[in-house]
PDB file of C-alpha atoms in Angstrom:
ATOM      1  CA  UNK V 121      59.551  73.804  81.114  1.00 46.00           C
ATOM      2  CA  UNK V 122      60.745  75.222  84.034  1.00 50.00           C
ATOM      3  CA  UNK V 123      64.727  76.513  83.873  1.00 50.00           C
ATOM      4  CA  UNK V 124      66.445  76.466  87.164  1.00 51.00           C
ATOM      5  CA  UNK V 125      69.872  77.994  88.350  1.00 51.00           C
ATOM      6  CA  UNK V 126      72.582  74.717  87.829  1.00 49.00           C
ATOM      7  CA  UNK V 127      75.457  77.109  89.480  1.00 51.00           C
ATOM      8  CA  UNK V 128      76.879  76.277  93.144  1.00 60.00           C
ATOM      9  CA  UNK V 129      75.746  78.800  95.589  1.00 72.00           C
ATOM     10  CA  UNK V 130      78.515  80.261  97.937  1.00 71.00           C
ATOM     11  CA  UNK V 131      77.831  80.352 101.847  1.00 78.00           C
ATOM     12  CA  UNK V 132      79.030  82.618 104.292  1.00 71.00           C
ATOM     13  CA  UNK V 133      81.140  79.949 105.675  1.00 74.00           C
ATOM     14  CA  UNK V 134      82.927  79.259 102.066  1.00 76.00           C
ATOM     15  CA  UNK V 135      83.637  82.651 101.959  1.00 82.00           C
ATOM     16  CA  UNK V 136      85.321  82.695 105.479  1.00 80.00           C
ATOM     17  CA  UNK V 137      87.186  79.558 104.296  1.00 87.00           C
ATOM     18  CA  UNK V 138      88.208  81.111 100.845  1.00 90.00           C
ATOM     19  CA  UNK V 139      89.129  84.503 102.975  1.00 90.00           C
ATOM     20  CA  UNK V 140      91.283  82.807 105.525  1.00 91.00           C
ATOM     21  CA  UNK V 141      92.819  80.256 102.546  1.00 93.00           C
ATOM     22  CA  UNK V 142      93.779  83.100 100.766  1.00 95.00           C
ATOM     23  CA  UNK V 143      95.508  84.472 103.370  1.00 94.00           C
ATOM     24  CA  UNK V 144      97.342  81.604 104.337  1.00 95.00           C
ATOM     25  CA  UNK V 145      98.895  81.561 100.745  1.00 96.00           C
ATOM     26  CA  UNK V 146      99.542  84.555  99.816  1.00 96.00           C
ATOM     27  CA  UNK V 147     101.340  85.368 103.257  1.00 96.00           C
ATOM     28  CA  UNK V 148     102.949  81.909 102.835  1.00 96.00           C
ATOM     29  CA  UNK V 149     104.054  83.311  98.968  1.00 96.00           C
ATOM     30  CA  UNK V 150     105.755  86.458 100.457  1.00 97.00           C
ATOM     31  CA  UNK V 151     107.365  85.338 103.065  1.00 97.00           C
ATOM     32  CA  UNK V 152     109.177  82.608 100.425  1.00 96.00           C
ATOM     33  CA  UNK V 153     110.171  85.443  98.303  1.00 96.00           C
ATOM     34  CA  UNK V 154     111.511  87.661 101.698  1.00 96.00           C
ATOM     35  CA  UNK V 155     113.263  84.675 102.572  1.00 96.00           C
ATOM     36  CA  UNK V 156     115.034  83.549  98.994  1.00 96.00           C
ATOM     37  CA  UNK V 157     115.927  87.283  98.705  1.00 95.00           C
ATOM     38  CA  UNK V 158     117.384  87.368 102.785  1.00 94.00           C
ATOM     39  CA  UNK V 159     119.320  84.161 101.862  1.00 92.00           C
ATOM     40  CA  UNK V 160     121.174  84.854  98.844  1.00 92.00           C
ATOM     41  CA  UNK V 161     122.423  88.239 100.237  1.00 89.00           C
ATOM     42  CA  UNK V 162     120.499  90.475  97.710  1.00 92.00           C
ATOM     43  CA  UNK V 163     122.386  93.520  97.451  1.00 91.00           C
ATOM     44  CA  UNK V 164     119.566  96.200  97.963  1.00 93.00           C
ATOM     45  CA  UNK V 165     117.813  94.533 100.373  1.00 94.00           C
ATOM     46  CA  UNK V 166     121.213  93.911 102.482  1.00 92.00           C
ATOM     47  CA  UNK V 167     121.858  97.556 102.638  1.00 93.00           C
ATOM     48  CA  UNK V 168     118.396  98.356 103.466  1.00 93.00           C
ATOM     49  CA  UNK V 169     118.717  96.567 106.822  1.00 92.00           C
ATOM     50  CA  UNK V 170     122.497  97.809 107.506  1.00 92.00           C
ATOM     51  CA  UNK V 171     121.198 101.249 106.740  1.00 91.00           C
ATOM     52  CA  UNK V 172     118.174 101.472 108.716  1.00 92.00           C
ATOM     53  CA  UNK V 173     119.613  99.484 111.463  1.00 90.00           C
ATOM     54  CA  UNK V 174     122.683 101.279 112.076  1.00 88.00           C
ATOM     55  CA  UNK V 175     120.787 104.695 111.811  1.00 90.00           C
ATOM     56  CA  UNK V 176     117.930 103.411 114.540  1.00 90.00           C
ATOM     57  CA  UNK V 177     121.087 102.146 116.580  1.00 88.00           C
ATOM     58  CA  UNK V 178     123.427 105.391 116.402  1.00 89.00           C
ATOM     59  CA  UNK V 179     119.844 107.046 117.316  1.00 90.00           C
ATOM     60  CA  UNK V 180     119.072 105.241 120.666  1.00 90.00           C
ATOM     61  CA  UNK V 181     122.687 105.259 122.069  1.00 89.00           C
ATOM     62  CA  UNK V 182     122.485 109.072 121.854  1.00 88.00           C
ATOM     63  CA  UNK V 183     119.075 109.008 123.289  1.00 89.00           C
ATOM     64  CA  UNK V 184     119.342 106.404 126.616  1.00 87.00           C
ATOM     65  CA  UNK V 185     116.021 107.658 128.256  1.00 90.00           C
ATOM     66  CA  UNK V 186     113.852 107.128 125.412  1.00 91.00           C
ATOM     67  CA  UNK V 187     115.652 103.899 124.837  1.00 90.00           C
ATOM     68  CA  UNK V 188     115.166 102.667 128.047  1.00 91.00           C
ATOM     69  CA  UNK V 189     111.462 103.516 127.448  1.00 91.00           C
ATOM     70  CA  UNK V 190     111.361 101.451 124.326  1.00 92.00           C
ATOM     71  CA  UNK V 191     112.962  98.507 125.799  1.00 90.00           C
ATOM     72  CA  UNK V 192     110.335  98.686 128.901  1.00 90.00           C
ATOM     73  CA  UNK V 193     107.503  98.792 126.098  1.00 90.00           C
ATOM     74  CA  UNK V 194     109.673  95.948 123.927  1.00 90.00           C
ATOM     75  CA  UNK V 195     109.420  93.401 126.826  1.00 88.00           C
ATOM     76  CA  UNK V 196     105.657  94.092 128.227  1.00 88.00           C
ATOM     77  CA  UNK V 197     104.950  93.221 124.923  1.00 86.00           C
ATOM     78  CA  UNK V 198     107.230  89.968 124.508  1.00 88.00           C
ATOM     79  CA  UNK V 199     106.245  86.933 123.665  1.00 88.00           C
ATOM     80  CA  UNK V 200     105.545  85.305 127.248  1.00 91.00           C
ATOM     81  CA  UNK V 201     103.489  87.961 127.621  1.00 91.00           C
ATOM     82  CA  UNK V 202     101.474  87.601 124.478  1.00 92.00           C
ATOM     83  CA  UNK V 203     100.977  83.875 124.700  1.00 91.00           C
ATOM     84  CA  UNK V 204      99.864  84.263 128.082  1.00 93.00           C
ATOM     85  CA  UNK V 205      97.336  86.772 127.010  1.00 94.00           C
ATOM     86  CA  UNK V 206      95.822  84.161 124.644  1.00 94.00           C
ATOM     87  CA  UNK V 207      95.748  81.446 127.188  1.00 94.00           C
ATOM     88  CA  UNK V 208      93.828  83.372 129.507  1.00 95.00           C
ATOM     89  CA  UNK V 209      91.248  83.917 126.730  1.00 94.00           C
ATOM     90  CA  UNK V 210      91.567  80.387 125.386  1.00 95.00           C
ATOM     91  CA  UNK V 211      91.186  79.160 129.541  1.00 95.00           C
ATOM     92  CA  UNK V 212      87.640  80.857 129.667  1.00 92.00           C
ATOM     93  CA  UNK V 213      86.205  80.524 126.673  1.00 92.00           C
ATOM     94  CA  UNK V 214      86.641  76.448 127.617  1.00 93.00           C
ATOM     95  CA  UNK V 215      85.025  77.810 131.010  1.00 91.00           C
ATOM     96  CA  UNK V 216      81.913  79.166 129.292  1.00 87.00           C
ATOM     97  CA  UNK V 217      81.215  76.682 127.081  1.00 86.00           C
ATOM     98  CA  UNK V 218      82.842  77.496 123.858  1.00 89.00           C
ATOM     99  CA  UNK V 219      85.041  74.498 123.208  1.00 90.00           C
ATOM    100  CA  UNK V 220      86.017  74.272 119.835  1.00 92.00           C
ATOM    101  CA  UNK V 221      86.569  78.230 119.912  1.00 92.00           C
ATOM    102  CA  UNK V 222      89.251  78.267 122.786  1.00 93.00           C
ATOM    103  CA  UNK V 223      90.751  75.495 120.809  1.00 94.00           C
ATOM    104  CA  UNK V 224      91.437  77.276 117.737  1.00 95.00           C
ATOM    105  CA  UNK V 225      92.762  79.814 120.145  1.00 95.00           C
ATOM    106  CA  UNK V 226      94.750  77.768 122.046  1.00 95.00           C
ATOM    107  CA  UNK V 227      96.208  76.721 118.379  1.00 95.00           C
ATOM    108  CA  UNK V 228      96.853  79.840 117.065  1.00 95.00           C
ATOM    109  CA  UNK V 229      98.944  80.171 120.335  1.00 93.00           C
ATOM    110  CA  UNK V 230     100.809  76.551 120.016  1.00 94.00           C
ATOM    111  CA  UNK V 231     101.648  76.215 116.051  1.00 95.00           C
ATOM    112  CA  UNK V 232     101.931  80.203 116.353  1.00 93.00           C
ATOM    113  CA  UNK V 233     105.140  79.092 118.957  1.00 92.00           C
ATOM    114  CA  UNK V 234     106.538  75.892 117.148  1.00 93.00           C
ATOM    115  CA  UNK V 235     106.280  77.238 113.913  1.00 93.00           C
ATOM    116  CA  UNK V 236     108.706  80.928 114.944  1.00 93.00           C
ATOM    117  CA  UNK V 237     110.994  77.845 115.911  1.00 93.00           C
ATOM    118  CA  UNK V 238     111.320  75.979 113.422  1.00 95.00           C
ATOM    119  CA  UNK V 239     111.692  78.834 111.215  1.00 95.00           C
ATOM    120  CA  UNK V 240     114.817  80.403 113.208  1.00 94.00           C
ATOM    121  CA  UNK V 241     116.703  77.565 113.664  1.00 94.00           C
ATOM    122  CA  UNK V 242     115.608  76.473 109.750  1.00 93.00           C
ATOM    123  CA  UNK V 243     117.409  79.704 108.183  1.00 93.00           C
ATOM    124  CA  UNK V 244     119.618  80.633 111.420  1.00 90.00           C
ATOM    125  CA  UNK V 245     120.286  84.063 110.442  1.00 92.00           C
ATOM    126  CA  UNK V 246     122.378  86.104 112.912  1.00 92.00           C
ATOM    127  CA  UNK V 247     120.985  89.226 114.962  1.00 92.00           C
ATOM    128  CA  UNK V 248     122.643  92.707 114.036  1.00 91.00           C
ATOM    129  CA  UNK V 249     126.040  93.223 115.922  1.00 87.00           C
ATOM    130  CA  UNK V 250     127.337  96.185 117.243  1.00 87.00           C
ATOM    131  CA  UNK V 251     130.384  97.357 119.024  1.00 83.00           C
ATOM    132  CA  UNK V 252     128.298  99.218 121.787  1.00 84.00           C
ATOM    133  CA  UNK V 253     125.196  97.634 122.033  1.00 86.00           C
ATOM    134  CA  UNK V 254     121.792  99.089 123.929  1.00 87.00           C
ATOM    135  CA  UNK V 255     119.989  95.722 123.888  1.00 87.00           C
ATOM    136  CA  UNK V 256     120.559  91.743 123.975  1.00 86.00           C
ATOM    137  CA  UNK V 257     118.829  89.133 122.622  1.00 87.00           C
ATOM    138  CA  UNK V 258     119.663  85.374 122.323  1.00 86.00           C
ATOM    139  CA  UNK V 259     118.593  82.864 119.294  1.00 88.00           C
ATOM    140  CA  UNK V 260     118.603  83.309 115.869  1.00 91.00           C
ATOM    141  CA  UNK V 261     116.536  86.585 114.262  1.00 91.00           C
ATOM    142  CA  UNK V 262     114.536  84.894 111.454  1.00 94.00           C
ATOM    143  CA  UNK V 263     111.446  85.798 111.851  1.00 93.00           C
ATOM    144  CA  UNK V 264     110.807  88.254 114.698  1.00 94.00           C
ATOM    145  CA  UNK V 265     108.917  86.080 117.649  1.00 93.00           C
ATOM    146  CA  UNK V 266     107.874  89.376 119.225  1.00 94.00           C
ATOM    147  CA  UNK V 267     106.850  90.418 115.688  1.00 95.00           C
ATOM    148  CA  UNK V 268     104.951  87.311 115.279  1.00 95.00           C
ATOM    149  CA  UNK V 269     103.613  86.606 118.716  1.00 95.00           C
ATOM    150  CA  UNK V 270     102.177  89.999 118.668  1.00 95.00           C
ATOM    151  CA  UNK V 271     100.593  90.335 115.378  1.00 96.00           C
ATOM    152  CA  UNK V 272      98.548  86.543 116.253  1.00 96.00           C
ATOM    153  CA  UNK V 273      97.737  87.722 119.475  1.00 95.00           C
ATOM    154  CA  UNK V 274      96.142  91.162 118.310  1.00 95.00           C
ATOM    155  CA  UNK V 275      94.469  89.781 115.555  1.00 95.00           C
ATOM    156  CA  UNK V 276      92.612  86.553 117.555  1.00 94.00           C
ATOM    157  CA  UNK V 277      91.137  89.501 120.173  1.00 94.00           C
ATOM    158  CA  UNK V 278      89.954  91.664 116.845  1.00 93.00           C
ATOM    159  CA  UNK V 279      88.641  88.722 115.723  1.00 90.00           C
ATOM    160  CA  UNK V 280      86.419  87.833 119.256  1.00 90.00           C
ATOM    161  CA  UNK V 281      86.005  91.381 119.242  1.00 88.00           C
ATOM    162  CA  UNK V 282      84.125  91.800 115.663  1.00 85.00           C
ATOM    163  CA  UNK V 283      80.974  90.073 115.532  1.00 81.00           C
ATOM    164  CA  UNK V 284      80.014  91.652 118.896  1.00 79.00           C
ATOM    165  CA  UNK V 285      81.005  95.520 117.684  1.00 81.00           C
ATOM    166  CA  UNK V 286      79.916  98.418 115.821  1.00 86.00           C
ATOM    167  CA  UNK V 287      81.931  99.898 113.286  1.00 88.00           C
ATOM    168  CA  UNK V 288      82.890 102.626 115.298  1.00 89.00           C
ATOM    169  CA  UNK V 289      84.063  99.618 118.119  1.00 88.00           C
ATOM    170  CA  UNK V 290      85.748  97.511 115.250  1.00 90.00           C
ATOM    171  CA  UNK V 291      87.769 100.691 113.686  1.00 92.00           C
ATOM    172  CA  UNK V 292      89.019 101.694 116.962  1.00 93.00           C
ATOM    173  CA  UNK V 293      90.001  97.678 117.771  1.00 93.00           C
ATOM    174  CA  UNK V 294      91.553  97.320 114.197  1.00 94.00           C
ATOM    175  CA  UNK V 295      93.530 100.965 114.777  1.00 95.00           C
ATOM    176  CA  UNK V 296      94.846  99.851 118.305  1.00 94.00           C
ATOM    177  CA  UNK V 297      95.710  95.987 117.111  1.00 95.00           C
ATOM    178  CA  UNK V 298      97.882  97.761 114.087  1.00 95.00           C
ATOM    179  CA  UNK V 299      99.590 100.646 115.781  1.00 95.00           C
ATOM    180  CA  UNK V 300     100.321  97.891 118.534  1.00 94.00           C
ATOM    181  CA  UNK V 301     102.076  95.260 116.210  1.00 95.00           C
ATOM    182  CA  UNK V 302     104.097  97.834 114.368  1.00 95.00           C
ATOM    183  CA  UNK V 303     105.278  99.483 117.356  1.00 94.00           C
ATOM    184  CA  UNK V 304     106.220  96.195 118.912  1.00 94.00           C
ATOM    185  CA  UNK V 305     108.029  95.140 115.510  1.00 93.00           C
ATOM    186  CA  UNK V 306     109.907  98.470 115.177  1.00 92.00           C
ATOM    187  CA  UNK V 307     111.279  98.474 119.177  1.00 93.00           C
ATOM    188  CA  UNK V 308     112.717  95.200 117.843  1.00 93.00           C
ATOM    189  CA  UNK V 309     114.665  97.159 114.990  1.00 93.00           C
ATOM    190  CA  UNK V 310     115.258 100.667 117.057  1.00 92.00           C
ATOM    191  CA  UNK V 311     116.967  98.435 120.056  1.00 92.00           C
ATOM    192  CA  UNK V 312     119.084  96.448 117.497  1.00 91.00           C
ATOM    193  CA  UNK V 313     118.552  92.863 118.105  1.00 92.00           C
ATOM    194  CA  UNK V 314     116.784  91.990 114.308  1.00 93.00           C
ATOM    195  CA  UNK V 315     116.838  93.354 111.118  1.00 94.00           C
ATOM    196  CA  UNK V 316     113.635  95.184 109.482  1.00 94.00           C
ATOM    197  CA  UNK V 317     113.488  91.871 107.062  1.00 95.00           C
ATOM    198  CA  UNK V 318     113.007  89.805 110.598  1.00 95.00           C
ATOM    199  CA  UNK V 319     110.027  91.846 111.522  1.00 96.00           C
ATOM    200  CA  UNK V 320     108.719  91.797 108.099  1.00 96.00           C
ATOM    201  CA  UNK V 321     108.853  87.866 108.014  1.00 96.00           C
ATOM    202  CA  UNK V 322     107.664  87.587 111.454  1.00 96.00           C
ATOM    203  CA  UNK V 323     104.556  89.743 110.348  1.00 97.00           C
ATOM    204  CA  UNK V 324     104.063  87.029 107.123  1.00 97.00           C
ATOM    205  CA  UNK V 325     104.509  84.349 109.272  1.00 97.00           C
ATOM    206  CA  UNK V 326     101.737  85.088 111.703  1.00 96.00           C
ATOM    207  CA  UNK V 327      98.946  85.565 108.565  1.00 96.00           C
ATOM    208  CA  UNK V 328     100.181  81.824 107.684  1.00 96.00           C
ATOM    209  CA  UNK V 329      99.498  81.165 110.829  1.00 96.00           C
ATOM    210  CA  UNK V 330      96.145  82.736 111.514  1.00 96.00           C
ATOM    211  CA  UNK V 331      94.399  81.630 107.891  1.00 95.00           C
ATOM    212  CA  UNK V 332      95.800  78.309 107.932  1.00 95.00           C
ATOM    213  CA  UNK V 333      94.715  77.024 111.495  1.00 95.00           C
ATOM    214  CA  UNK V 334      91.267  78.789 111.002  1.00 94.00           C
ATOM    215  CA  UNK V 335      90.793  77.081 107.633  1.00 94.00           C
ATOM    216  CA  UNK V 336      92.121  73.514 109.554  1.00 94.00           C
ATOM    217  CA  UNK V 337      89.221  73.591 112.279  1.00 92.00           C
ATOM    218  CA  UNK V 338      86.480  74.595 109.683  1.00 90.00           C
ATOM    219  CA  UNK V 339      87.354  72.127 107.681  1.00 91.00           C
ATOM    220  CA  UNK V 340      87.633  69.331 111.097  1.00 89.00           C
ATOM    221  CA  UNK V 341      84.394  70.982 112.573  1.00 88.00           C
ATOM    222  CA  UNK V 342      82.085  72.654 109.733  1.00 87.00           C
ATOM    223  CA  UNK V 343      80.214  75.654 111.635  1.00 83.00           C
ATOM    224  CA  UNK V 344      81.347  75.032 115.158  1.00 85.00           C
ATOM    225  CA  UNK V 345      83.098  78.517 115.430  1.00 84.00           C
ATOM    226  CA  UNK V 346      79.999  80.478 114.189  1.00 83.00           C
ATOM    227  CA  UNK V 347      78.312  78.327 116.580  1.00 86.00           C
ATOM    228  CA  UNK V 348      81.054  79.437 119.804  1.00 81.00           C
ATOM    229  CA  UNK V 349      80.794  82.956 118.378  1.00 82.00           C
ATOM    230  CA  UNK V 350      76.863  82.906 119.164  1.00 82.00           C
ATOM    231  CA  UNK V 351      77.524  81.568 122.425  1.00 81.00           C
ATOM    232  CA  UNK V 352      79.734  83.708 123.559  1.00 80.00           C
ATOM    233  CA  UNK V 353      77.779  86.738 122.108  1.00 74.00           C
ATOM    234  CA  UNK V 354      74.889  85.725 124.410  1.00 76.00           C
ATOM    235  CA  UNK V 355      77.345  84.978 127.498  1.00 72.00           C
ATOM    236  CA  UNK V 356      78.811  87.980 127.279  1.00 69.00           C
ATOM    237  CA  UNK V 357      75.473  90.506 127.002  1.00 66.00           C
ATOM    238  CA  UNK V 358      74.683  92.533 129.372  1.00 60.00           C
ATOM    239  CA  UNK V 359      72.962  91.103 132.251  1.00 52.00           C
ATOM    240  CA  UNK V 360      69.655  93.230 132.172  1.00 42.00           C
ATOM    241  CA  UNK V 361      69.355  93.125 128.626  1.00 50.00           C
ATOM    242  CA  UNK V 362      69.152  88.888 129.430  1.00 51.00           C
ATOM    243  CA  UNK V 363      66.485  89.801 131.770  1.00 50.00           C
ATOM    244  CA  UNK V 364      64.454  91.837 129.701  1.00 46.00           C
ATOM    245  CA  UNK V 365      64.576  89.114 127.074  1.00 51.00           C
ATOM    246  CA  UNK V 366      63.484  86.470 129.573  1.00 54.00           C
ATOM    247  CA  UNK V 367      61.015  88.668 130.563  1.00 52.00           C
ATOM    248  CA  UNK V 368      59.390  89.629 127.115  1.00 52.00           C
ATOM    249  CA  UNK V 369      59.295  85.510 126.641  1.00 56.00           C
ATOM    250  CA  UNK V 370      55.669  84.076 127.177  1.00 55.00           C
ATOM    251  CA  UNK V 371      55.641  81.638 130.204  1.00 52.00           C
ATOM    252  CA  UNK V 372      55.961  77.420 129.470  1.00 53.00           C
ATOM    253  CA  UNK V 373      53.181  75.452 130.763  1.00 51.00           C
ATOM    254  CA  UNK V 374      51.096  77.370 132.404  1.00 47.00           C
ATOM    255  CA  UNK V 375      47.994  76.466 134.135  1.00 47.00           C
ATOM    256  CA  UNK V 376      44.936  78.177 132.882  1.00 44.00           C
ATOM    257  CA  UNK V 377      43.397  77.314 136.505  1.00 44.00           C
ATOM    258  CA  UNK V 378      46.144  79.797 137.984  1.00 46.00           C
ATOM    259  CA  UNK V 379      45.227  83.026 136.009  1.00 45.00           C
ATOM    260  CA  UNK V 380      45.522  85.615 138.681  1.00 43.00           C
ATOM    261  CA  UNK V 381      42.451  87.473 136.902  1.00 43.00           C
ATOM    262  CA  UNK V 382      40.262  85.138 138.659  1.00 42.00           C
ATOM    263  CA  UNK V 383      41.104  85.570 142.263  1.00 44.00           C
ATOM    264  CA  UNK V 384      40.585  89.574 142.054  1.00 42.00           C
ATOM    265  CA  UNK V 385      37.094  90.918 143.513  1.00 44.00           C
ATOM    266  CA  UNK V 386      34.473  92.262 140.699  1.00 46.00           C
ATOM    267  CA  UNK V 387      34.839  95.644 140.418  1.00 42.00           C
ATOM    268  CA  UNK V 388      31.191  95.742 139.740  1.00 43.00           C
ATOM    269  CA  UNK V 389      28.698  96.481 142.634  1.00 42.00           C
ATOM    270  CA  UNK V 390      25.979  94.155 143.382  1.00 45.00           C
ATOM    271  CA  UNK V 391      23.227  97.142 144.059  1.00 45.00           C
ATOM    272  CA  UNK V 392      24.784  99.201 140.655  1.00 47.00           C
ATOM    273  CA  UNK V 393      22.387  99.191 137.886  1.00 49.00           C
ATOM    274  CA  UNK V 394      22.851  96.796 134.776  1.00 49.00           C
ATOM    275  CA  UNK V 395      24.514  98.629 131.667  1.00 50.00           C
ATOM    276  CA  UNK V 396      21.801  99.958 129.366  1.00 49.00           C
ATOM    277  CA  UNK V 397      21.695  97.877 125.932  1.00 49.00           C
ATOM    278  CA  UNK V 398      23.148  99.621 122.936  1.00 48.00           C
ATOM    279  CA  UNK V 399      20.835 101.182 121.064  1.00 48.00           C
ATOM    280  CA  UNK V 400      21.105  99.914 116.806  1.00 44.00           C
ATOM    281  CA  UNK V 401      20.051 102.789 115.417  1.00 43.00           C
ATOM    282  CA  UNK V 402      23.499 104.219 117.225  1.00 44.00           C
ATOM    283  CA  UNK V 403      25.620 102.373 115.253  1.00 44.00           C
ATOM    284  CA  UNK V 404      26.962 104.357 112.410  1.00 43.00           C
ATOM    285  CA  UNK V 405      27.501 101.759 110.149  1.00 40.00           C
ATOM    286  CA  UNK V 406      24.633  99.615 110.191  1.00 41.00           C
ATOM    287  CA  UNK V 407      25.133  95.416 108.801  1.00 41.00           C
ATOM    288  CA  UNK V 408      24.028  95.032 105.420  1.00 39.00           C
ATOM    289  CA  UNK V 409      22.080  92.043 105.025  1.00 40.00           C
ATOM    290  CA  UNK V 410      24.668  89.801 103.485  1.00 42.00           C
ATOM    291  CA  UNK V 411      26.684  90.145 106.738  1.00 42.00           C
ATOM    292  CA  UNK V 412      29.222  92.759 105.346  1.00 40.00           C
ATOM    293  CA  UNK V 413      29.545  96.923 106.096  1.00 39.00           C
ATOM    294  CA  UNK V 414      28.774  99.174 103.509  1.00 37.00           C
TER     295      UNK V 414
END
C-alpha cells in the first residue's frame, strides 16, 4: 500500500495572497490602536506631538533658508504630484498590454485617494496651530495625505521594479523608496501643518491600502498580475537582447527545397582525383563480430 502526502500544498501565489493579507491587517490593527489612543487624548502620546512639534517649529522659524528648502521638497513631493506619477505608469502599462496590472495601479491610486478622505473628515482632527506660522495647510490632519500618497506611490514602483532587478538594484530601490517616504512625512511635521501621529497613520493607512487592493484583484483575477509582470518583463528588455533571442530561435516552416547549401558550386574539382578508401587495418579499434568495440 502506497502512502501519499493528504496535506494542501502552498503556491507561490497563496503566499503572495497570505503576504499582502497580512499586511492589510496588521496595518489595519495599528492604525485602530494609533487612532483610539489620538482620540481619547492619551496623555503621553499628546505631549509627544506638542513636544516634537513645537521643537521642529521653533527650529525652522530660526532657520528660514533651510525651511524654505523643505517646503520646496514638501510640495514636489505632494500628493498631485504622486498620483500623477502613478497614472502615468498605470496610462502605459494599459498601452503595452498589461491590463489588469495598470488596473491594480490605477486602484492603488483611486481607493489610495478616497480612502485619506474619508479618514480626515471621519476623525477631523485639527492641524498644529501656531502664533507665527512657516507653513499652511487646509483640511483636517488625520492621516497625512502626503504621508500616504507617498508611501503607495514608492512602494507600487518597488514593486514593478522587483521582479526585473538584482539584489543590488532592489536594495538600492527599497533604500531610495524609504528615505523618500520618511523625508516626505517628516517635512510635514518640521513645517508644522500635522502632528508626528498624522504621519504615522498616514504611513498605516497606505499598507491597508497596498495589501488589501492587491489581495482584491488576485482574488477577482487568479494569476493575471504574474501574468502582466511577465509581459512587461519581456516589453521592457533590452532591444538586442530580443534580437538575439529571435535569432537563436530555429526558423517555422521552412522549405527543405530552399536550403541555400544547394545552390553553392562543389568545391570539388572535376579533374581532382577520387579520395583514396580508408584502409581497415587503420582503424584502431577494429568491430568485434557481434557489432560492438572492444
Amino acid at each position: 500500500m502506497h502512502l501519499t502526502n493528504s496535506s494542501p500544498t502552498i503556491t507561490a501565489r497563496d503566499r503572495h495572497l497570505l503576504r499582502h493579507a497580512a499586511l492589510a491587517v496588521c496595518c489595519a490593527g495599528l492604525f485602530a490602536a494609533l487612532a483610539a489612543l489620538v482620540q481619547t487624548g492619551w496623555g503621553p502620546l499628546a505631549r509627544f506631538d506638542r513636544e516634537l512639534t513645537g521643537d521642529l517649529h521653533r527650529y525652522a522659524a530660526d532657520h528660514t533658508v533651510w525651511t524654505a528648502s523643505v517646503q520646496m521638497f514638501s510640495d514636489i513631493g505632494g500628493t498631485i504630484t504622486m498620483r500623477g506619477v502613478l497614472g502615468v505608469v498605470a496610462l502605459w502599462l494599459w498601452l503595452i498590454g498589461a491590463r489588469t496590472l495598470a488596473g491594480w495601479v490605477a486602484a492603488q491610486t483611486l481607493i489610495g485617494w478616497g480612502g485619506q478622505w474619508v479618514l480626515k473628515l471621519s476623525f477631523g482632527r485639527h492641524r498644529p496651530a501656531f502664533s507665527d506660522p512657516v507653513a499652511h495647510a487646509d483640511g483636517p490632519a488625520f492621516p497625512s495625505g502626503h504621508a500616504m500618497a507617498s508611501a503607495i506611490t514608492c512602494a507600487v514602483l518597488v514593486g514593478l521594479l522587483w521582479p526585473r532587478a538584482r539584489r543590488a538594484g532592489r536594495t538600492t530601490a527599497c533604500t531610495t523608496a524609504t528615505l523618500t517616504v520618511l523625508a516626505i512625512g517628516g517635512s510635514r511635521v518640521f513645517l508644522g501643518v500635522h502632528w508626528t501621529t498624522d504621519v504615522l497613520a498616514g504611513w498605516l493607512a497606505a499598507g491597508i491600502v497596498l495589501g488589501a487592493v492587491t489581495v482584491l484583484v488576485e482574488l477577482a483575477r487568479p494569476g493575471a498580475l504574474a501574468r502582466d509582470f511577465r509581459r512587461v518583463d519581456w516589453r521592457t528588455r533590452p532591444r538586442v537582447q530580443r534580437v538575439l533571442v529571435s535569432s537563436a530561435r530555429p526558423p517555422r516552416d521552412t522549405d527543405p527545397s530552399d536550403d541555400p547549401a544547394e545552390d553553392l558550386p562543389d568545391a570539388r574539382s572535376d579533374d581532382a582525383p577520387p579520395a583514396a578508401p580508408a584502409d581497415p587495418s587503420a582503424d584502431p579499434v577494429p568491430d568485434r563480430p557481434d557489432g560492438l568495440l572492444r
